[in-house]
CSV table of C-alpha atoms and ligand atoms in Angstrom, one decimal:
chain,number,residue,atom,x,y,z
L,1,UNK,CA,-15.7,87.2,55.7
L,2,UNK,CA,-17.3,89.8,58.0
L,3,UNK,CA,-19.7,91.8,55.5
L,4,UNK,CA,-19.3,95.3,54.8
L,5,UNK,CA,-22.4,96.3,57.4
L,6,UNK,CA,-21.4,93.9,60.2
L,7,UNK,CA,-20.1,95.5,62.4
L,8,UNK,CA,-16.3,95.7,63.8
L,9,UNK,CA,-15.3,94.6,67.3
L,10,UNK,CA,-12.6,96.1,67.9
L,11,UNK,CA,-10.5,95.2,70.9
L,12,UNK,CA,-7.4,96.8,70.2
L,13,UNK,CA,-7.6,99.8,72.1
L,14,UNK,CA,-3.9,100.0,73.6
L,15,UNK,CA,-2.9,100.6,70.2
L,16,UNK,CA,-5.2,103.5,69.6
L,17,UNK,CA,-9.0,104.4,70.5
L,18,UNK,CA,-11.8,106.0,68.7
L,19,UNK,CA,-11.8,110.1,69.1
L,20,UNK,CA,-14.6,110.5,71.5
L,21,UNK,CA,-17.5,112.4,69.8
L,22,UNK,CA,-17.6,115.1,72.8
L,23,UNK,CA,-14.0,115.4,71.5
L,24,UNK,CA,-14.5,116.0,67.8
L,25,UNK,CA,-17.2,118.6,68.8
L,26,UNK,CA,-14.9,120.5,71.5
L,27,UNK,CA,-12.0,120.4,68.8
L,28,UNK,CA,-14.4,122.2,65.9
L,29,UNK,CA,-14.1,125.9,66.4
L,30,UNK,CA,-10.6,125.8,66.4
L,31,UNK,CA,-10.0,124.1,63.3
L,32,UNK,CA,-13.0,126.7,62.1
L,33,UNK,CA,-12.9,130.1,63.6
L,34,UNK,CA,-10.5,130.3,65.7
L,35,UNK,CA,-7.3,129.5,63.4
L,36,UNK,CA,-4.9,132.0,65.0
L,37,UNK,CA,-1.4,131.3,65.9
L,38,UNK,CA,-1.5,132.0,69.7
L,39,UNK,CA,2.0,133.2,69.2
L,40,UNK,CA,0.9,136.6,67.5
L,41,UNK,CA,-0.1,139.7,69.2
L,42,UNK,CA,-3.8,140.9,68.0
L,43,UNK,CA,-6.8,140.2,70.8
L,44,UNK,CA,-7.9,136.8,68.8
L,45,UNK,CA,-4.6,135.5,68.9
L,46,UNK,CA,-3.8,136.4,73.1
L,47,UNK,CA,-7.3,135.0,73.7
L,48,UNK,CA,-6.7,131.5,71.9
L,49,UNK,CA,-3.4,131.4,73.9
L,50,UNK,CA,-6.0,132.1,77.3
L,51,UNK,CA,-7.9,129.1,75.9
L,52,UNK,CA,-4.7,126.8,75.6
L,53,UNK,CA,-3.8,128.2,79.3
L,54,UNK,CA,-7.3,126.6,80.1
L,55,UNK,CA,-6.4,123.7,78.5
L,56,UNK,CA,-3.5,123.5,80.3
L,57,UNK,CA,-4.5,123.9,84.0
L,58,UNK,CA,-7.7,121.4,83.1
L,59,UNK,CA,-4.7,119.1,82.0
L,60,UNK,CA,-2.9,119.9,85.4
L,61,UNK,CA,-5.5,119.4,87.9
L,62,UNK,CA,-7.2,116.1,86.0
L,63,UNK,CA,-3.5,115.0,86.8
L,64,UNK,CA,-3.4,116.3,90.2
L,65,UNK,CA,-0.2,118.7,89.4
L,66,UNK,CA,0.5,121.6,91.7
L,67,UNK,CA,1.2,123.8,89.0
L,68,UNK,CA,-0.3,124.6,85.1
L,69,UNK,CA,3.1,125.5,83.7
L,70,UNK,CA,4.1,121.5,85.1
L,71,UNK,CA,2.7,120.5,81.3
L,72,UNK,CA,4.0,120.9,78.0
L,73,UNK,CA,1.8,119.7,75.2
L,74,UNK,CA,3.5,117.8,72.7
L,75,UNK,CA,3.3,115.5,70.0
L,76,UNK,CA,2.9,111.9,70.9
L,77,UNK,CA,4.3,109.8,73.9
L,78,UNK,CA,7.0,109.0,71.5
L,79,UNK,CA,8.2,112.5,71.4
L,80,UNK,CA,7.4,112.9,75.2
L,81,UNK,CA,9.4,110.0,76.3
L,82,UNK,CA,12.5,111.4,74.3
L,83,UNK,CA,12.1,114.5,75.6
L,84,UNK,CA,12.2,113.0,79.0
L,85,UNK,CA,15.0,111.1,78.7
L,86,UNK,CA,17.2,113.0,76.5
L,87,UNK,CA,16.2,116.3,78.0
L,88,UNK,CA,16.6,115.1,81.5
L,89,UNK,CA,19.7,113.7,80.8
L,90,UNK,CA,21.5,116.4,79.2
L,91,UNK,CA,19.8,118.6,81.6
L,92,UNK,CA,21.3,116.4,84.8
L,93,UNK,CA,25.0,116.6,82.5
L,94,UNK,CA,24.9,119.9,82.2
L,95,UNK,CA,24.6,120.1,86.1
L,96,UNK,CA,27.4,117.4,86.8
L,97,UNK,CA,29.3,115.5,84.4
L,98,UNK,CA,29.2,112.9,86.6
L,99,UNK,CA,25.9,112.4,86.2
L,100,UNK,CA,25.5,109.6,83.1
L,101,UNK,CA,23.5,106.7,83.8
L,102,UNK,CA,20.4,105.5,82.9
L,103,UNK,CA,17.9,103.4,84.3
L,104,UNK,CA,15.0,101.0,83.1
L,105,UNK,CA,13.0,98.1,82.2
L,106,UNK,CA,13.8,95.3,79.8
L,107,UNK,CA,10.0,95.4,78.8
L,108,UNK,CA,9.7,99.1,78.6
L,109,UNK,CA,7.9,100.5,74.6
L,110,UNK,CA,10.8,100.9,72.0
L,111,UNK,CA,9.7,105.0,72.9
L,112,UNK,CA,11.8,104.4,75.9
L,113,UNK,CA,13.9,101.3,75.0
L,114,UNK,CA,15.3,102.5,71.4
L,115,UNK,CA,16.2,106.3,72.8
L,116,UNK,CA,18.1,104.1,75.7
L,117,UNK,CA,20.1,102.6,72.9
L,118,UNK,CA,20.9,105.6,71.0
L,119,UNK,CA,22.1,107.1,74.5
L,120,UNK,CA,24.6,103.9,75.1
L,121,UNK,CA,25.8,104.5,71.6
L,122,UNK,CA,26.7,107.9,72.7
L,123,UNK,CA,28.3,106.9,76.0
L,124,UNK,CA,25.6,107.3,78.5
L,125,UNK,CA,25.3,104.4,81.1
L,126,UNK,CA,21.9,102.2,80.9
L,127,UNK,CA,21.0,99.6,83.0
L,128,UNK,CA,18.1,97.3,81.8
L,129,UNK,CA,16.0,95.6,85.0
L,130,UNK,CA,14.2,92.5,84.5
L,131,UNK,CA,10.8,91.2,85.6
L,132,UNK,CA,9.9,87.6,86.8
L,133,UNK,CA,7.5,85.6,84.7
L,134,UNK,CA,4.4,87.4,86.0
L,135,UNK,CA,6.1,90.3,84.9
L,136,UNK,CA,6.8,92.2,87.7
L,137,UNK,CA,10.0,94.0,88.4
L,138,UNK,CA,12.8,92.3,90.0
L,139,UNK,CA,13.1,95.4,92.7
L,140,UNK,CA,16.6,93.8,93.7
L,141,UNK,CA,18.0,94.4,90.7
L,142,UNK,CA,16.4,98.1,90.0
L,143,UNK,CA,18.0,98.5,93.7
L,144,UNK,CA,21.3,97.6,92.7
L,145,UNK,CA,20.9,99.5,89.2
L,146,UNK,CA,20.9,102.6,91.0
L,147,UNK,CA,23.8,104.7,91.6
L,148,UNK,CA,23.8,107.7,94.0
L,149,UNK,CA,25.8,110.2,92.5
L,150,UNK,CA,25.9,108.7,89.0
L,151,UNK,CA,22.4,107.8,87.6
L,152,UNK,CA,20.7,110.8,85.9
L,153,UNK,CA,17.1,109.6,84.9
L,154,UNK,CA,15.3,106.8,85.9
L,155,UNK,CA,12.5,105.6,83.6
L,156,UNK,CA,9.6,103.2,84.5
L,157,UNK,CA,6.6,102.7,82.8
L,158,UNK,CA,3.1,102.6,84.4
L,159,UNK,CA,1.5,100.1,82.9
L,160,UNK,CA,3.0,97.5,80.0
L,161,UNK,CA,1.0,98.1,76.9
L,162,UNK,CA,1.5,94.4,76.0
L,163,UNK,CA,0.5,92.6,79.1
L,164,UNK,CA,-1.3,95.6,81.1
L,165,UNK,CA,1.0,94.0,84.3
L,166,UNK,CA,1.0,97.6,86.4
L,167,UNK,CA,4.6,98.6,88.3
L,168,UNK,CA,4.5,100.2,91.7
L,169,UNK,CA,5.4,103.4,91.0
L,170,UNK,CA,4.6,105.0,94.4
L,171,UNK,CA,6.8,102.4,95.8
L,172,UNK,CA,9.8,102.8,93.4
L,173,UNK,CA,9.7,106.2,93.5
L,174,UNK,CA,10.6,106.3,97.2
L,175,UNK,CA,13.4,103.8,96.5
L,176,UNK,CA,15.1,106.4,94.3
L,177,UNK,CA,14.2,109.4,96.0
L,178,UNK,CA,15.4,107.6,99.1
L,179,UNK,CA,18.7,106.7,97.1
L,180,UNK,CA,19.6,110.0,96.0
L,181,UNK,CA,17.1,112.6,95.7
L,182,UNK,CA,18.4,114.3,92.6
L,183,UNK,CA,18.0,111.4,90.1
L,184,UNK,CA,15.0,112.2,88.1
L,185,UNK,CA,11.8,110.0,88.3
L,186,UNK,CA,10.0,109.4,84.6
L,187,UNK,CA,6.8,107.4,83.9
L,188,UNK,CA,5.6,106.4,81.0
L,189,UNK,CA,2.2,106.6,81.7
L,190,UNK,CA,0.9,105.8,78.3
L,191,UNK,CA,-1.1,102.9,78.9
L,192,UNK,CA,-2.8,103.9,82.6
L,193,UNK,CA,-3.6,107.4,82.5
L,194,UNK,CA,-7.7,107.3,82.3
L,195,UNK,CA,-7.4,103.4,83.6
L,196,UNK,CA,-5.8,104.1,87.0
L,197,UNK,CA,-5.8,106.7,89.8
L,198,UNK,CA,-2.7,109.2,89.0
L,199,UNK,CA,-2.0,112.2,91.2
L,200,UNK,CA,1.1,113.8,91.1
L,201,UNK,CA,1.0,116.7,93.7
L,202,UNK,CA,3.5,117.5,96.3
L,203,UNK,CA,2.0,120.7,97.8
L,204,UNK,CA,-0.1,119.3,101.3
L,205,UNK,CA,-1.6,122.0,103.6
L,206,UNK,CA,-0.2,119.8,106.1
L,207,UNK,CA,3.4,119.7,105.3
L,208,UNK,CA,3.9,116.2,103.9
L,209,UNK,CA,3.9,114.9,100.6
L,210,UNK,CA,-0.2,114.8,99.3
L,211,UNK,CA,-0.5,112.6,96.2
L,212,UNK,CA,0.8,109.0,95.3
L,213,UNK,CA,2.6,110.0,92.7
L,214,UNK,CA,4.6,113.2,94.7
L,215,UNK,CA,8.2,111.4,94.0
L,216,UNK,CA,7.4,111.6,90.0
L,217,UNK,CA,9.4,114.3,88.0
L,218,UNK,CA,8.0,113.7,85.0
L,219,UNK,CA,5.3,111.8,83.5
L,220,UNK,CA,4.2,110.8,79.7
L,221,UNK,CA,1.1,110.2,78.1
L,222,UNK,CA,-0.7,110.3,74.6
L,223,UNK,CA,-4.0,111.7,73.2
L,224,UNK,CA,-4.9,108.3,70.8
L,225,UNK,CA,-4.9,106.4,73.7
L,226,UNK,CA,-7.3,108.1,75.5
L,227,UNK,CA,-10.1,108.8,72.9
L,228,UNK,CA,-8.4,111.9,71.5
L,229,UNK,CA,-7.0,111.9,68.0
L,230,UNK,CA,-3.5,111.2,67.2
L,231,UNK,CA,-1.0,113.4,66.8
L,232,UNK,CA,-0.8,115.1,70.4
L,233,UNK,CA,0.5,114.3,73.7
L,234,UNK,CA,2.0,115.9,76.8
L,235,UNK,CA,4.6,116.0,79.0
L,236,UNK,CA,4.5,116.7,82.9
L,237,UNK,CA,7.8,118.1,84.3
L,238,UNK,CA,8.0,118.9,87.8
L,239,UNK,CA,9.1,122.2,88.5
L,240,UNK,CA,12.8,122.5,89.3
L,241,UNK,CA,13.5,119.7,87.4
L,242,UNK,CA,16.9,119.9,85.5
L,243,UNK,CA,16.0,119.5,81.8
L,244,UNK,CA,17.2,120.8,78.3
L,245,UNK,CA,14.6,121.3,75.8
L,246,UNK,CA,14.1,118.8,73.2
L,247,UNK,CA,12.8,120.1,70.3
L,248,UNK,CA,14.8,123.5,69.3
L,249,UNK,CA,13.5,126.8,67.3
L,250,UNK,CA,10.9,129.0,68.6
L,251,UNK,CA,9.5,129.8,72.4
L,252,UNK,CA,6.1,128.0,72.4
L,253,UNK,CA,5.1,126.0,75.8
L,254,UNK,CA,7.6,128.7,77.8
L,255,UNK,CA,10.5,128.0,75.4
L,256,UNK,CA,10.6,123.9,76.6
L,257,UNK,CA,9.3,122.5,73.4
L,258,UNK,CA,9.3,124.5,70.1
L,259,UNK,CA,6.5,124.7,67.7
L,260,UNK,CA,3.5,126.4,66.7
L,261,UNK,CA,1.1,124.3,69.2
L,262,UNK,CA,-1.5,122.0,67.7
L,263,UNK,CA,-4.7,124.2,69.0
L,264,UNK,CA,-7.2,122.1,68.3
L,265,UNK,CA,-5.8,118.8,69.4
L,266,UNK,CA,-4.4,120.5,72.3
L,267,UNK,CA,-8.1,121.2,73.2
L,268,UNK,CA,-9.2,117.5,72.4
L,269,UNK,CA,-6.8,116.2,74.9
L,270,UNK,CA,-8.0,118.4,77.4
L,271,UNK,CA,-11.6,117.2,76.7
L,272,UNK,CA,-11.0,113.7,76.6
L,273,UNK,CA,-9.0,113.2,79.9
L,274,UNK,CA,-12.1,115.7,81.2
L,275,UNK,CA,-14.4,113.4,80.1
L,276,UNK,CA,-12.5,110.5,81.7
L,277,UNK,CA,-11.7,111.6,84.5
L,278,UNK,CA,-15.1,111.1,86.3
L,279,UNK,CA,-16.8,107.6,87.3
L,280,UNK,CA,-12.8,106.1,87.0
L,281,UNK,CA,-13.5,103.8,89.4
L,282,UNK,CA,-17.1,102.2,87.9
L,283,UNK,CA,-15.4,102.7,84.2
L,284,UNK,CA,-12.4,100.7,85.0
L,285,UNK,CA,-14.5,98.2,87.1
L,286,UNK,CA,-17.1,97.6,84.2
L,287,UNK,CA,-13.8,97.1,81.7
L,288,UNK,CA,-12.5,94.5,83.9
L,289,UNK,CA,-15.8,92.6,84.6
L,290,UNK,CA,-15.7,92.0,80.6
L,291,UNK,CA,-12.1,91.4,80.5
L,292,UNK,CA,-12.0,88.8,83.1
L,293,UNK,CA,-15.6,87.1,81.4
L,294,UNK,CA,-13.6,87.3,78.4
L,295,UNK,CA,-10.7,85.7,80.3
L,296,UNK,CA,-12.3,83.2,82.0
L,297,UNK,CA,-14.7,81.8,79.2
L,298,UNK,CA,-11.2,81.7,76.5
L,299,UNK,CA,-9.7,79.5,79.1
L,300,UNK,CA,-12.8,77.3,79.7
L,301,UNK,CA,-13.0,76.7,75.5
L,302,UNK,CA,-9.7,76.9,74.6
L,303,UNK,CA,-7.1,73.8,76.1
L,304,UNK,CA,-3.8,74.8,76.2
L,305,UNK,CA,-3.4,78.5,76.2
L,306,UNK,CA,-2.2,80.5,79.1
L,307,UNK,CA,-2.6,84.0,80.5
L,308,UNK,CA,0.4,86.2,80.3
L,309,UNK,CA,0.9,88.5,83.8
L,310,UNK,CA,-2.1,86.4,84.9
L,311,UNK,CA,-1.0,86.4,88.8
L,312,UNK,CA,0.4,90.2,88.5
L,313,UNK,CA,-1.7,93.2,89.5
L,314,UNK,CA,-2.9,94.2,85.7
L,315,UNK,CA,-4.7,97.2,83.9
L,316,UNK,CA,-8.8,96.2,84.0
L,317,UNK,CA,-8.8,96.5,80.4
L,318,UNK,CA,-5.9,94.3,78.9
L,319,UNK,CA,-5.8,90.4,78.7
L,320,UNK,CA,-2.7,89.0,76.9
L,321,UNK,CA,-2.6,85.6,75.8
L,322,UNK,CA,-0.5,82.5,74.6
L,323,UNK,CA,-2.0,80.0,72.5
L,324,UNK,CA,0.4,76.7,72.1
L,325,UNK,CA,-0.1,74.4,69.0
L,326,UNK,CA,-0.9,77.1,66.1
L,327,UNK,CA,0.4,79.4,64.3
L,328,UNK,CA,-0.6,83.1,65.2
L,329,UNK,CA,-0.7,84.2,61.6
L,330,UNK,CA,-3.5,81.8,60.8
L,331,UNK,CA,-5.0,82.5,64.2
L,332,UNK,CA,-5.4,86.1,63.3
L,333,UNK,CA,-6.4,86.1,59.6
L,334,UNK,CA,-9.5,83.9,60.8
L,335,UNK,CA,-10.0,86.1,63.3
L,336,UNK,CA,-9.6,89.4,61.3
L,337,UNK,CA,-12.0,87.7,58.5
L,338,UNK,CA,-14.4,87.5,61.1
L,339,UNK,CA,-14.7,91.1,62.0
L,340,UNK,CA,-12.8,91.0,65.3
L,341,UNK,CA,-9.4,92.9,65.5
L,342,UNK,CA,-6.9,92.0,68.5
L,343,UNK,CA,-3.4,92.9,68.4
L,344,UNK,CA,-0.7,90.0,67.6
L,345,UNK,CA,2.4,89.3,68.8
L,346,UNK,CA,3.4,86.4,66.8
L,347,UNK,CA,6.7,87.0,64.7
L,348,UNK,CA,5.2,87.7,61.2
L,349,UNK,CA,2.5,89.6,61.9
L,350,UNK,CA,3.9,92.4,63.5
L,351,UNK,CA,6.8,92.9,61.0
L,352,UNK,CA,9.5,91.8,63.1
L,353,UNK,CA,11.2,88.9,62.9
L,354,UNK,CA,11.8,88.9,66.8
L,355,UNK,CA,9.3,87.4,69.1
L,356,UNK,CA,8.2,90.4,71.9
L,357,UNK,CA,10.7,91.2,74.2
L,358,UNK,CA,8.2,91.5,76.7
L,359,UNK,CA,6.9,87.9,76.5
L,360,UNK,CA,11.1,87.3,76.1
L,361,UNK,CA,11.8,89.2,79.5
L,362,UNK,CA,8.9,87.3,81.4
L,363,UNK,CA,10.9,84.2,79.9
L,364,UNK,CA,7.4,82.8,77.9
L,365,UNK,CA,8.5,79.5,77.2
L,366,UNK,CA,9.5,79.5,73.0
L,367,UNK,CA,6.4,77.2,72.1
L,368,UNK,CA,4.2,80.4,73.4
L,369,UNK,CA,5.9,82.5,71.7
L,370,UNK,CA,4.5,82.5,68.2
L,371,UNK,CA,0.9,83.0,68.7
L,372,UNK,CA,0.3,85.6,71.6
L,373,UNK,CA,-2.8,87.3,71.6
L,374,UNK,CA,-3.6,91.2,73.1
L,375,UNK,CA,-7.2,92.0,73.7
L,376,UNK,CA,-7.9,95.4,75.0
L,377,UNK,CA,-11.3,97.5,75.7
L,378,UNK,CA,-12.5,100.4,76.2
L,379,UNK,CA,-15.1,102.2,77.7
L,380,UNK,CA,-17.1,101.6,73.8
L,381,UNK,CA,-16.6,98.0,74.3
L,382,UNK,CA,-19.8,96.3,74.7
L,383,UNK,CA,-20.8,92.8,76.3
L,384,UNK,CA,-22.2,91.5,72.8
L,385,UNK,CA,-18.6,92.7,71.7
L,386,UNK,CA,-17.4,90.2,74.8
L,387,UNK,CA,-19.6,87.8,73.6
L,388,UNK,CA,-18.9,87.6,69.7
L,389,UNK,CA,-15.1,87.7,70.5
L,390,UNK,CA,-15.3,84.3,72.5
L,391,UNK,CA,-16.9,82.6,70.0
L,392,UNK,CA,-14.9,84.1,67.3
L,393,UNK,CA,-11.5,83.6,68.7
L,394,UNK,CA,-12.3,79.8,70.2
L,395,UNK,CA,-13.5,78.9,66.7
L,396,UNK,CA,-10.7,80.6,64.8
L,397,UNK,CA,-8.1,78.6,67.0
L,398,UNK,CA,-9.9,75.3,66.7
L,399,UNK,CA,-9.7,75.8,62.6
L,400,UNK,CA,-5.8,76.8,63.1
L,401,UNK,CA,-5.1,73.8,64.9
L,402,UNK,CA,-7.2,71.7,62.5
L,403,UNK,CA,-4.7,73.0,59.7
L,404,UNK,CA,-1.4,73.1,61.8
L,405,UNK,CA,1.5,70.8,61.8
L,406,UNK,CA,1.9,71.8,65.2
L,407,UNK,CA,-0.9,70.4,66.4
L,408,UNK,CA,-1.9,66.5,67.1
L,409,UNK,CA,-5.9,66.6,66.5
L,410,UNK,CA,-6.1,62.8,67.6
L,411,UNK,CA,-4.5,63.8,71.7
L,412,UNK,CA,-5.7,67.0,71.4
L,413,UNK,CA,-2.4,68.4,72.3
L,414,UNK,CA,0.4,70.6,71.0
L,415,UNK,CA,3.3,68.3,69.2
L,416,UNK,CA,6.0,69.2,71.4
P,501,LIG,N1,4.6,104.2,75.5
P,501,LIG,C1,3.7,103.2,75.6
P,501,LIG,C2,3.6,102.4,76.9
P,501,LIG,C3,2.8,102.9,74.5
P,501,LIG,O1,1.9,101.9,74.7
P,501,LIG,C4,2.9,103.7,73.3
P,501,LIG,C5,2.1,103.3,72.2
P,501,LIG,O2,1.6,102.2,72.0
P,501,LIG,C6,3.8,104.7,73.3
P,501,LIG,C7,4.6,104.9,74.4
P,501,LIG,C8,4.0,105.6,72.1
P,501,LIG,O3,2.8,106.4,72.0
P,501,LIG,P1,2.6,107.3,70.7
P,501,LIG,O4,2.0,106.5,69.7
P,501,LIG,O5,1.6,108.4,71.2
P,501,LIG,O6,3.9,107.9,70.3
């Protein structure tokens, strides 16, 4: 057992990071002195809602929007992604019936997958694409998917939060806007904003379209994943696009999402992506030096285990594994007793009996399924963090094999 004062390595960062202390200390005085509800009418009040204006246009030009009121702060991704699809959708109805399709990805996060459901259920069109086994999007299909005319809202995600395999969103953006320039573009940029270069403007001196991401209508992301605290998020909505609000009641964030905003976590987002957004480049190079160390040196001690997404263009701070001949339970509790904490995606261990559909969609043969393995850093993560998780992992799977029916010690190969 790890003692009480060794410390955690934690490598499970695309699940949630640690509030950045600059972030704690730019959240204080509004949790302090500055209580108001920016709603009301006396000077404090109209000068906290300057501040969350501030917060806003920071938000907008870390992002590279032409315009502040582009953002709506909200609660989570979750609740931005719903927003996005619902809202768009009933927004592109409401426009023309005919409009009531759906498109996405088979390996999308349930925040995008499970609304697409709900939709079907209620007799909107969806059209799942699927990836190869790199995990890469089959662009034939999402090709075909769309329907000029008929498809409302596309959504993509940025980066997979499993695997950390990156879509080409510049690229499929054009597709659709080439397609039919009224279906709506949405990214679930969960996993890559801070990790990779996003810029969403359209306005060029020059005439033509400026940033990468010019073709995107909307874009979600979420404060937990980016060393704010839980509990707020955003969405970006490109001006002029069709869109009903989702949450209903009062006229906060210019009556497109109800509620009496979250001050002091709306400042904490604002101060986290400020903090991140300089030195991108040497952060995200300096993640992926230890990721692919902690890569490489996993594959040189560990036989049979393979690299999920290995050959597909991947966020520098995710490395997603299959281990064959062990049970990822018993895998994780000697790795958890150990002090290191990685994300699981073996069947038991994440409360489901289903293995990922992610893994399931890059077709992960079934023997690989059962103990896969997400390790993900962050700017915190250290190279004595690197080093204890090798050892700590290697020995915890040699011990699970040792134990495992699944295993034959004498070959020193999985029983098939
Ligand atoms: N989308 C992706 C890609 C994610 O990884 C997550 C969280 O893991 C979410 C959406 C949901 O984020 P939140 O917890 O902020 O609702």
């Amino acid at each position: 057992m790890a003692s009480e004062q060794e410390k955690i390595v934690y490598l499970d960062n695309n699940a949630t990071t640690a509030v950045a202390p600059e972030v704690v200390e730019a959240m204080r005085p509004y949790f302090e002195a500055k209580y108001w509800n920016p709603s009301s009418m006396y000077a404090p009040a109209l000068a906290l809602a300057r501040e969350i204006d501030g917060a806003r246009e920071l938000v907008a030009e870390r992002l590279g929007a032409d315009y502040p009121d582009e953002i709506i702060f909200t609660s989570c991704a979750t609740e931005s992604n719903n927003a996005a699809l619902v809202g768009g959708l009933k927004g592109a109805v409401k426009a023309d019936p005919k409009r009531n399709k759906i498109v996405t990805t088979k390996v999308e996060h349930p925040a995008v997958l499970e609304v697409c459901k709900q939709l079907e259920k209620e007799g909107c069109d969806v059209s799942y694409v699927g990836v190869d086994s790199d995990g890469n999007i089959n662009i034939r299909e999402f090709v075909q998917a769309l329907e000029p005319g008929r498809t409302a809202v596309v959504s993509v995600m940025h980066a997979n939060n499993e695997t950390g395999v990156i879509f080409p969103i510049e690229k499929l953006s054009r597709i659709v806007k080439q397609t039919d320039p009224k279906i709506a573009f949405h990214v679930d940029a969960t996993q890559s904003v801070t990790k990779l270069p996003i810029d969403l403007g359209r306005i060029d001196p020059s005439g033509g379209l400026s940033g990468a991401f010019g073709h995107v209508d909307m874009l979600s992301f979420s404060g937990h994943k980016i060393h704010a605290p839980k509990g707020v998020g955003a969405l970006y909505l490109r001006r002029g696009t069709a869109f009903e609000r989702f949450l209903i009641g009062g006229h906060q964030e210019r009556g497109r999402r109800a509620g009496t905003e979250n001050v002091p976590y709306i400042m904490g987002l604002a101060k986290a992506l400020d903090l991140e957004a300089d030195g991108l480049f040497e952060r995200g190079a300096r993640m992926e030096a230890m990721r692919d160390r902690l890569q490489a040196s996993l594959e040189e001690r560990i036989p049979w285990i393979v690299v999920n997404g290995k050959n597909a263009p991947r966020t520098p701070n995710t490395l997603n594994i299959a281990v064959y001949g062990a049970e990822g339970e018993a895998i994780l509790m000697l790795t958890s007793e150990r002090g290191v904490c990685v994300s699981s995606g073996s069947a038991c261990t994440s409360g489901s009996l289903e293995p990922s559909h992610v893994l399931v969609a890059m077709n992960v043969p079934s023997g690989a399924l059962q103990g896969n393995f997400r390790f993900s850093l962050s700017r915190y993560t250290t190279d004595e963090e690197i080093d204890r998780a090798i050892d700590v992992f290697a020995e915890a799977v040699a011990l699970a094999r040792e134990r495992s029916c699944k295993w034959d010690s004498a070959k020193g190969e999985p029983i098939a």
